[in-house]
Short mmCIF file of C-alpha atoms and ligand atoms in Angstrom, two decimals:
data_model
loop_
_atom_site.label_atom_id
_atom_site.label_comp_id
_atom_site.label_asym_id
_atom_site.label_seq_id
_atom_site.Cartn_x
_atom_site.Cartn_y
_atom_site.Cartn_z
CA MET T 9 0.00 0.00 0.00
CA ASP T 10 1.33 3.40 -0.94
CA PHE T 11 -0.58 6.31 0.53
CA THR T 12 1.52 9.03 -1.09
CA ILE T 13 -0.79 11.82 -2.18
CA THR T 14 0.12 13.00 -5.67
CA ARG T 15 0.41 16.63 -6.72
CA GLU T 16 -2.78 16.26 -8.80
CA GLN T 17 -4.67 14.87 -5.80
CA LYS T 18 -3.45 17.76 -3.62
CA GLU T 19 -4.57 20.26 -6.24
CA PHE T 20 -7.96 18.57 -6.62
CA ARG T 21 -8.38 18.59 -2.83
CA GLN T 22 -7.65 22.32 -2.69
CA GLU T 23 -9.99 23.01 -5.62
CA VAL T 24 -12.81 21.23 -3.78
CA ILE T 25 -12.18 23.17 -0.56
CA ASP T 26 -12.14 26.50 -2.44
CA PHE T 27 -15.23 25.55 -4.46
CA ALA T 28 -17.14 24.48 -1.35
CA ARG T 29 -16.22 27.60 0.64
CA GLU T 30 -17.24 29.85 -2.22
CA ASN T 31 -20.44 28.12 -3.30
CA LEU T 32 -21.87 25.79 -0.65
CA ASN T 33 -21.87 27.72 2.63
CA ASP T 34 -24.89 29.96 2.16
CA SER T 35 -26.62 29.68 5.54
CA ARG T 36 -30.05 30.21 3.93
CA TYR T 37 -29.76 26.62 2.73
CA TYR T 38 -28.81 24.93 5.99
CA GLU T 39 -32.43 23.89 6.52
CA GLU T 40 -33.63 23.38 2.96
CA PHE T 41 -32.37 21.80 -0.23
CA SER T 42 -30.94 24.23 -2.77
CA MET T 43 -31.28 23.36 -6.45
CA GLU T 44 -28.98 26.27 -7.23
CA MET T 45 -26.17 24.68 -5.19
CA TRP T 46 -26.94 21.28 -6.69
CA LYS T 47 -26.42 22.71 -10.19
CA LYS T 48 -23.10 24.19 -9.12
CA VAL T 49 -21.91 20.83 -7.76
CA SER T 50 -23.04 19.12 -10.98
CA ASP T 51 -21.21 21.69 -13.14
CA PHE T 52 -18.09 21.28 -11.01
CA GLY T 53 -18.10 17.58 -12.02
CA LEU T 54 -18.12 16.10 -8.53
CA LEU T 55 -21.12 13.82 -9.07
CA GLY T 56 -19.36 11.61 -11.60
CA ILE T 57 -16.05 11.41 -9.76
CA THR T 58 -15.53 7.63 -10.10
CA VAL T 59 -17.83 7.01 -13.07
CA ASP T 60 -16.29 6.16 -16.45
CA GLU T 61 -15.68 9.02 -18.86
CA GLU T 62 -18.02 7.43 -21.42
CA TYR T 63 -20.90 8.35 -19.04
CA GLY T 64 -19.59 11.86 -18.43
CA GLY T 65 -17.65 10.97 -15.27
CA LEU T 66 -14.08 11.75 -14.22
CA SER T 67 -12.89 8.11 -13.94
CA GLU T 68 -10.99 8.92 -10.75
CA SER T 69 -9.80 6.23 -8.33
CA TYR T 70 -11.56 5.59 -5.02
CA GLU T 71 -8.42 6.84 -3.30
CA THR T 72 -8.84 10.22 -5.00
CA ALA T 73 -12.56 10.16 -4.16
CA ALA T 74 -11.72 9.55 -0.50
CA ILE T 75 -9.34 12.53 -0.43
CA VAL T 76 -11.86 14.73 -2.23
CA PHE T 77 -14.81 13.77 -0.02
CA GLU T 78 -12.82 14.41 3.11
CA ALA T 79 -12.03 17.83 1.61
CA LEU T 80 -15.70 18.42 0.90
CA GLY T 81 -16.49 17.98 4.60
CA TYR T 82 -13.69 20.38 5.46
CA GLY T 83 -14.78 23.12 3.06
CA CYS T 84 -18.55 22.72 3.15
CA MET T 85 -20.32 23.53 6.40
CA ASN T 86 -23.67 22.25 5.13
CA ASN T 87 -23.67 18.60 6.25
CA GLY T 88 -27.23 18.03 5.02
CA PHE T 89 -26.27 19.10 1.52
CA ILE T 90 -23.23 16.79 1.56
CA PHE T 91 -25.64 14.01 2.61
CA VAL T 92 -27.75 14.70 -0.50
CA ILE T 93 -24.65 14.41 -2.70
CA ASN T 94 -23.51 11.22 -0.99
CA ASN T 95 -26.86 9.49 -1.22
CA HIS T 96 -27.10 10.35 -4.89
CA ILE T 97 -23.59 9.17 -5.76
CA TRP T 98 -22.76 6.21 -3.56
CA VAL T 99 -26.02 4.34 -3.07
CA ALA T 100 -27.94 5.20 -6.23
CA GLN T 101 -25.76 6.16 -9.21
CA ASN T 102 -22.84 3.96 -8.08
CA LEU T 103 -25.09 0.87 -7.84
CA ILE T 104 -26.25 1.37 -11.41
CA PHE T 105 -22.63 1.91 -12.47
CA LEU T 106 -21.40 -1.26 -10.73
CA TYR T 107 -24.35 -3.65 -11.05
CA GLY T 108 -26.38 -2.28 -13.94
CA THR T 109 -26.62 -3.72 -17.43
CA LYS T 110 -25.42 -1.62 -20.36
CA ILE T 111 -29.08 -0.75 -21.00
CA LEU T 112 -29.49 0.65 -17.46
CA LYS T 113 -26.18 2.51 -17.59
CA ASP T 114 -27.06 4.11 -20.92
CA LYS T 115 -30.54 4.94 -19.66
CA TYR T 116 -29.55 6.69 -16.41
CA LEU T 117 -25.87 7.42 -15.86
CA HIS T 118 -25.39 10.43 -18.13
CA GLN T 119 -28.26 12.29 -16.49
CA MET T 120 -27.27 11.30 -12.97
CA VAL T 121 -23.67 12.35 -13.49
CA ALA T 122 -24.92 15.64 -14.95
CA GLY T 123 -27.20 16.06 -11.93
CA THR T 124 -30.38 16.38 -14.00
CA ARG T 125 -31.79 13.32 -12.26
CA ILE T 126 -31.31 12.84 -8.52
CA GLY T 127 -31.13 9.39 -6.94
CA SER T 128 -31.77 7.70 -3.62
CA ILE T 129 -31.91 4.26 -2.00
CA ALA T 130 -35.01 2.70 -0.43
CA ILE T 131 -34.50 -0.21 1.97
CA THR T 132 -36.06 0.82 5.31
CA GLU T 133 -39.77 0.38 6.11
CA ALA T 134 -41.86 1.48 9.10
CA GLU T 135 -41.58 -1.98 10.73
CA SER T 136 -38.26 -3.02 9.19
CA GLY T 137 -35.21 -0.97 10.19
CA SER T 138 -32.13 -2.84 11.43
CA ASP T 139 -33.88 -6.07 10.53
CA ALA T 140 -33.95 -5.34 6.80
CA PHE T 141 -34.76 -8.99 6.07
CA SER T 142 -38.23 -8.47 7.54
CA MET T 143 -39.21 -5.97 4.82
CA THR T 144 -42.66 -6.48 3.29
CA THR T 145 -42.35 -4.62 -0.01
CA THR T 146 -43.01 -7.30 -2.59
CA VAL T 147 -42.60 -7.87 -6.26
CA VAL T 148 -44.60 -10.18 -8.47
CA GLU T 149 -43.12 -11.11 -11.82
CA GLN T 150 -45.54 -10.65 -14.70
CA GLU T 151 -45.13 -11.42 -18.35
CA ASP T 152 -44.11 -7.91 -19.39
CA CYS T 153 -43.05 -6.26 -16.09
CA TYR T 154 -42.46 -6.57 -12.35
CA LEU T 155 -45.37 -5.41 -10.17
CA LEU T 156 -44.10 -3.59 -7.06
CA ASN T 157 -46.08 -2.87 -3.86
CA GLY T 158 -44.99 -1.46 -0.50
CA THR T 159 -44.04 1.63 1.48
CA LYS T 160 -40.49 2.66 2.27
CA MET T 161 -39.57 4.95 5.17
CA PHE T 162 -36.90 7.60 5.94
CA ILE T 163 -35.74 7.90 2.34
CA SER T 164 -33.05 10.57 2.17
CA ASN T 165 -33.48 12.70 -0.98
CA GLY T 166 -37.00 11.18 -1.27
CA PRO T 167 -38.88 14.43 -2.05
CA ILE T 168 -36.35 15.49 -4.70
CA SER T 169 -35.45 12.12 -6.20
CA ASP T 170 -36.19 11.13 -9.77
CA ILE T 171 -34.71 7.64 -9.42
CA PHE T 172 -35.05 5.24 -6.49
CA ILE T 173 -33.09 2.03 -6.01
CA VAL T 174 -35.80 -0.03 -4.33
CA PHE T 175 -35.23 -3.34 -2.55
CA ALA T 176 -38.15 -5.77 -2.42
CA VAL T 177 -38.80 -9.36 -1.42
CA THR T 178 -38.83 -11.69 -4.41
CA GLN T 179 -38.72 -15.01 -2.54
CA LYS T 180 -40.27 -15.80 0.85
CA GLU T 181 -38.43 -18.87 2.19
CA PRO T 182 -35.58 -18.47 2.47
CA VAL T 183 -36.05 -14.70 2.11
CA LYS T 184 -34.43 -13.24 -0.97
CA PHE T 185 -34.53 -9.71 -2.35
CA SER T 186 -34.09 -8.08 -5.67
CA ALA T 187 -33.20 -4.47 -6.43
CA PHE T 188 -35.05 -2.34 -8.97
CA VAL T 189 -34.46 1.03 -10.57
CA VAL T 190 -37.75 2.86 -10.10
CA GLU T 191 -38.56 6.20 -11.73
CA ARG T 192 -40.67 8.80 -9.97
CA GLN T 193 -42.74 9.21 -13.12
CA TYR T 194 -43.99 5.60 -13.10
CA ASP T 195 -47.71 5.29 -12.27
CA GLY T 196 -48.24 4.41 -8.60
CA VAL T 197 -45.04 6.09 -7.29
CA THR T 198 -45.55 8.86 -4.73
CA THR T 199 -43.48 10.37 -1.95
CA GLY T 200 -44.84 11.62 1.37
CA LYS T 201 -44.25 15.03 2.89
CA ASN T 202 -40.80 16.02 4.14
CA ILE T 203 -40.09 14.29 7.46
CA GLU T 204 -38.59 16.96 9.68
CA LYS T 205 -35.41 15.80 11.41
CA MET T 206 -33.31 17.25 14.22
CA GLY T 207 -30.38 17.79 11.82
CA LEU T 208 -29.21 17.46 8.21
CA GLY T 209 -31.91 19.96 7.32
CA ALA T 210 -30.75 20.48 3.73
CA CYS T 211 -31.44 16.84 2.92
CA PRO T 212 -35.17 16.29 2.45
CA THR T 213 -36.49 12.93 3.69
CA SER T 214 -39.77 11.17 3.02
CA GLU T 215 -41.74 7.98 2.68
CA LEU T 216 -41.83 6.33 -0.73
CA ILE T 217 -45.18 4.77 -1.57
CA LEU T 218 -45.29 2.11 -4.28
CA ASN T 219 -48.78 1.13 -5.32
CA ASN T 220 -49.03 -1.47 -8.10
CA VAL T 221 -46.02 0.06 -9.85
CA ARG T 222 -45.21 -1.62 -13.16
CA ILE T 223 -41.43 -1.82 -13.51
CA PRO T 224 -40.00 -2.61 -16.96
CA LYS T 225 -38.09 -5.91 -16.91
CA GLU T 226 -34.90 -4.15 -17.95
CA ASN T 227 -35.00 -2.16 -14.67
CA LEU T 228 -34.06 -5.15 -12.55
CA LEU T 229 -30.66 -4.26 -11.04
CA GLY T 230 -28.30 -7.24 -10.95
CA ASN T 231 -29.78 -10.73 -10.74
CA PHE T 232 -33.30 -11.69 -9.74
CA ASN T 233 -33.08 -12.74 -6.04
CA GLY T 234 -29.57 -11.26 -6.00
CA GLY T 235 -30.49 -8.03 -4.17
CA GLY T 236 -28.87 -9.21 -0.91
CA ASN T 237 -25.41 -8.85 -2.43
CA ILE T 238 -26.22 -5.43 -3.85
CA MET T 239 -27.51 -4.30 -0.45
CA MET T 240 -24.27 -5.45 1.21
CA GLY T 241 -22.33 -3.60 -1.51
CA ALA T 242 -24.39 -0.46 -1.00
CA LEU T 243 -23.72 -0.57 2.74
CA GLU T 244 -19.99 -0.83 2.12
CA TRP T 245 -20.04 2.23 -0.15
CA GLU T 246 -22.11 4.36 2.19
CA ARG T 247 -20.18 3.33 5.29
CA CYS T 248 -17.00 4.47 3.59
CA PHE T 249 -17.81 7.50 1.47
CA GLU T 250 -20.71 8.98 3.45
CA PHE T 251 -18.40 9.02 6.46
CA ALA T 252 -15.31 10.38 4.69
CA PRO T 253 -16.56 14.01 4.85
CA HIS T 254 -17.00 13.67 8.62
CA ILE T 255 -13.21 13.49 8.92
CA GLY T 256 -13.00 16.86 7.18
CA VAL T 257 -15.66 18.27 9.50
CA MET T 258 -13.71 17.01 12.51
CA GLN T 259 -10.56 18.69 11.17
CA ARG T 260 -12.41 21.99 10.67
CA VAL T 261 -14.02 21.84 14.11
CA MET T 262 -10.66 21.02 15.71
CA GLU T 263 -9.05 24.03 14.03
CA GLU T 264 -11.88 26.27 15.32
CA CYS T 265 -11.23 24.87 18.81
CA ILE T 266 -7.50 25.58 18.54
CA ARG T 267 -8.22 29.22 17.67
CA GLN T 268 -10.68 29.44 20.55
CA VAL T 269 -8.43 27.93 23.23
CA ASN T 270 -5.61 30.28 22.26
CA GLY T 271 -7.80 33.39 22.06
CA ARG T 272 -10.17 32.91 24.99
CA LYS T 273 -8.69 33.85 28.34
CA GLN T 274 -10.01 33.01 31.79
CA PHE T 275 -8.13 33.41 35.07
CA GLY T 276 -5.64 35.56 33.15
CA LYS T 277 -4.44 32.87 30.70
CA PRO T 278 -5.64 31.13 27.52
CA ILE T 279 -8.04 28.31 28.37
CA GLY T 280 -5.86 25.97 26.25
CA GLU T 281 -3.24 26.09 29.00
CA ASN T 282 -5.53 23.89 31.06
CA GLN T 283 -4.85 20.23 30.35
CA ALA T 284 -8.56 19.44 30.75
CA VAL T 285 -9.09 21.59 27.66
CA SER T 286 -5.99 20.80 25.58
CA HIS T 287 -6.42 17.03 25.95
CA LYS T 288 -9.79 17.29 24.23
CA ILE T 289 -7.97 18.67 21.20
CA ALA T 290 -5.30 15.96 21.38
CA GLU T 291 -8.08 13.35 21.32
CA MET T 292 -9.63 15.03 18.26
CA GLU T 293 -6.30 14.77 16.41
CA VAL T 294 -5.88 11.10 17.34
CA ALA T 295 -9.36 10.33 15.99
CA ILE T 296 -8.74 12.28 12.76
CA GLU T 297 -5.42 10.54 12.07
CA MET T 298 -6.81 7.06 12.79
CA ALA T 299 -9.93 7.67 10.72
CA ARG T 300 -7.93 8.99 7.78
CA MET T 301 -5.67 5.92 7.76
CA MET T 302 -8.72 3.64 7.79
CA LEU T 303 -10.34 5.63 4.99
CA TYR T 304 -7.28 5.35 2.76
CA GLN T 305 -7.02 1.63 3.47
CA ILE T 306 -10.66 1.07 2.49
CA ALA T 307 -10.32 3.19 -0.65
CA TRP T 308 -7.22 1.18 -1.56
CA LEU T 309 -9.12 -2.09 -1.06
CA LYS T 310 -11.95 -0.82 -3.28
CA ASP T 311 -9.45 0.26 -5.96
CA GLN T 312 -8.15 -3.34 -5.86
CA LYS T 313 -11.80 -4.50 -6.25
CA LYS T 314 -11.61 -6.24 -2.87
CA SER T 315 -14.28 -6.60 -0.21
CA ALA T 316 -14.04 -4.16 2.69
CA TYR T 317 -17.17 -5.18 4.58
CA LEU T 318 -15.50 -5.61 7.97
CA GLN T 319 -13.28 -2.55 7.50
CA THR T 320 -16.22 -0.31 6.56
CA SER T 321 -18.16 -1.45 9.64
CA VAL T 322 -15.16 -0.63 11.85
CA PHE T 323 -14.70 2.71 10.05
CA LYS T 324 -18.38 3.69 10.29
CA LEU T 325 -18.46 2.90 13.99
CA PHE T 326 -15.17 4.66 14.75
CA VAL T 327 -15.85 7.78 12.69
CA SER T 328 -19.41 8.33 13.90
CA GLU T 329 -18.50 7.86 17.58
CA ASN T 330 -15.58 10.27 17.24
CA TYR T 331 -17.49 12.74 15.07
CA ILE T 332 -20.09 13.00 17.82
CA LYS T 333 -17.42 13.18 20.53
CA THR T 334 -15.51 15.89 18.65
CA CYS T 335 -18.64 18.04 18.30
CA ARG T 336 -19.59 17.43 21.93
CA ASP T 337 -16.08 18.36 23.14
CA ALA T 338 -15.96 21.42 20.86
CA LEU T 339 -19.27 22.59 22.28
CA GLN T 340 -17.85 22.23 25.79
CA ILE T 341 -14.68 24.13 24.83
CA PHE T 342 -16.78 27.01 23.50
CA GLY T 343 -18.92 27.06 26.66
CA ALA T 344 -22.10 29.15 26.39
CA TYR T 345 -20.98 30.41 22.96
CA GLY T 346 -20.99 26.82 21.74
CA TYR T 347 -24.50 26.35 23.04
CA SER T 348 -25.77 29.45 21.24
CA LYS T 349 -27.25 29.16 17.75
CA GLU T 350 -24.90 31.85 16.44
CA TYR T 351 -21.87 29.57 16.70
CA ASN T 352 -22.95 26.71 14.41
CA LEU T 353 -21.59 24.09 16.79
CA GLU T 354 -25.04 23.17 18.02
CA ARG T 355 -25.99 22.47 14.38
CA GLU T 356 -22.84 20.37 13.87
CA MET T 357 -23.81 18.41 16.99
CA ARG T 358 -27.36 17.78 15.75
CA ASP T 359 -26.05 16.71 12.33
CA ALA T 360 -23.40 14.44 13.86
CA LEU T 361 -25.92 12.48 15.92
CA ALA T 362 -27.51 11.03 12.77
CA SER T 363 -24.27 9.25 11.93
CA SER T 364 -24.71 6.69 14.70
CA ILE T 365 -28.13 5.67 13.28
CA HIS T 366 -28.10 5.70 9.48
CA SER T 367 -26.17 3.19 7.33
CA GLY T 368 -26.83 0.59 10.03
CA THR T 369 -26.86 1.66 13.67
CA ASN T 370 -23.66 1.51 15.68
CA GLU T 371 -25.05 -1.38 17.73
CA MET T 372 -25.56 -3.29 14.47
CA GLN T 373 -21.97 -2.49 13.43
CA LYS T 374 -20.74 -4.11 16.66
CA ASN T 375 -22.88 -7.19 15.90
CA THR T 376 -21.33 -7.39 12.42
CA ILE T 377 -17.77 -6.83 13.66
CA TYR T 378 -18.14 -9.45 16.38
CA SER T 379 -19.66 -12.07 14.09
CA MET T 380 -16.99 -11.52 11.44
CA VAL T 381 -13.99 -11.66 13.78
CA ASN T 382 -15.56 -14.55 15.66
CA ALA T 383 -15.98 -16.54 12.44
CA ARG T 384 -12.42 -15.68 11.45
CA CYS T 385 -10.97 -16.94 14.74
CA LEU T 386 -12.92 -20.19 15.00
C1 FAD X 21 -30.59 10.59 8.77
C2 FAD X 21 -31.09 9.26 8.31
C3 FAD X 21 -31.13 8.97 6.95
C4 FAD X 21 -31.61 7.75 6.50
N1 FAD X 21 -31.68 7.51 5.15
C5 FAD X 21 -32.18 6.33 4.69
C6 FAD X 21 -32.28 6.07 3.29
O1 FAD X 21 -31.93 6.91 2.45
N2 FAD X 21 -32.79 4.89 2.88
C7 FAD X 21 -33.18 3.93 3.76
O2 FAD X 21 -33.62 2.86 3.32
N3 FAD X 21 -33.13 4.15 5.11
C8 FAD X 21 -32.64 5.30 5.60
N4 FAD X 21 -32.55 5.55 6.96
C9 FAD X 21 -33.03 4.56 7.88
C10 FAD X 21 -31.92 3.81 8.58
O3 FAD X 21 -31.32 2.90 7.72
C11 FAD X 21 -32.53 3.12 9.83
O4 FAD X 21 -32.88 4.17 10.71
C12 FAD X 21 -31.58 2.16 10.51
O5 FAD X 21 -31.36 1.03 9.72
C13 FAD X 21 -32.13 1.73 11.88
O6 FAD X 21 -33.46 1.32 11.81
P1 FAD X 21 -34.54 1.96 12.81
O7 FAD X 21 -34.35 3.43 12.83
O8 FAD X 21 -35.87 1.43 12.40
O9 FAD X 21 -34.16 1.42 14.25
P2 FAD X 21 -34.47 -0.03 14.85
O10 FAD X 21 -33.98 -1.09 13.96
O11 FAD X 21 -35.89 -0.09 15.29
O12 FAD X 21 -33.53 0.00 16.14
C14 FAD X 21 -33.86 0.75 17.31
C15 FAD X 21 -32.71 0.59 18.31
O13 FAD X 21 -32.56 -0.81 18.66
C16 FAD X 21 -31.24 -1.23 18.36
N5 FAD X 21 -31.26 -2.61 17.84
C17 FAD X 21 -32.13 -3.16 16.97
N6 FAD X 21 -31.81 -4.43 16.72
C18 FAD X 21 -30.67 -4.69 17.41
C19 FAD X 21 -29.83 -5.82 17.54
N7 FAD X 21 -30.07 -6.97 16.89
N8 FAD X 21 -28.76 -5.72 18.35
C20 FAD X 21 -28.48 -4.58 19.02
N9 FAD X 21 -29.25 -3.47 18.92
C21 FAD X 21 -30.33 -3.52 18.13
C22 FAD X 21 -30.72 -0.26 17.31
O14 FAD X 21 -29.31 -0.23 17.29
C23 FAD X 21 -31.36 1.03 17.75
O15 FAD X 21 -30.59 1.62 18.76
C24 FAD X 21 -32.06 6.77 7.43
C25 FAD X 21 -32.01 7.06 8.81
C26 FAD X 21 -31.53 8.29 9.25
C27 FAD X 21 -31.48 8.56 10.72
#
């Protein structure tokens, strides 16, 4: 493994930071999705970062994508908007790119890379969260189509999505799923109203209602009954790349803390001269360094086309716990200023809390990690 960052990667990283600072930090859009910002991100070319050039992408490696997405978190203070981008790229467009037939790629990738069609993933249901295998959305194969029925819950990007990657049960015992590319414009597809959340306000979220939706046969993603593998793949991608920007956020928050502990004086000296304060910053740096190493390792594994299921579970758990801790510690360092709305840290804290729930809760990550290392050691 060689983690040397090339000159081109450094330049790309800086370009992303400058672009994000200039275009993505308008506080009017912290609580609502901005199509204007979305168009800017599309024009910048970020959406197609790892997609082949023949579909309008940049054909970059996953290592470069990891560096760039960390930079996005550092430059962009709108975590909800980053979440929109991530959901679109890693668990919608990327699944079509990796598992889709040529027909599906030709049908959707150009527009998704150009940002003219927004994507999302639909697994969760009201009664099926961590236990995804208990989902009840079903598909019946008909002569000319697949007939899809069910209701999905907590779909990030739902209200603005044109394309949904929907998982549905296609065999009861043993349970097997299939994945389908579903267009908003199909008869029987509706989304509910925006579900208001405590954070990530720029990312609209809704139910997805599928009522006798006729899906063209060509819109089956991967193999019939093969959706389980695609779901595992999707989880790997989101646990890596949706969490990469959090490292950048942690870096930015740590730098704000360093300025604060040097500038703020109490008892006649900077508060950073108290070990109780400075150690919080040392812990932030340890977490950032460890997380970054794990990110690069996972990106390297994905560039080698290797599985990183265990590593992404470890990474997701580690990053989210430390992202939350970093925000919590930063808030404490800033005292009452941190608690006030003016200082953004309370918003960072609210956004961070989501990371321990989505993409599989942290308790579920520990279940996965234990079962995988247990199986390895037996
Ligand atoms: C911000 C956000 C965005 C999301 N976006 C999407 C999306 O785009 N698409 C999508 O399909 N879903 C999405 N989700 C849903 C997400 O995947 C689920 O919230 C998650 O899988 C957990 O399911 P649940 O919320 O129903 O909790 P539950 O599964 O009901 O769990 C409740 C609690 O019990 C614990 N628990 C449950 N079972 C176990 C167990 N076996 N061992 C230990 N602890 C357990 C959990 O860890 C949790 O603490 C999103 C969620 C959030 C918060």
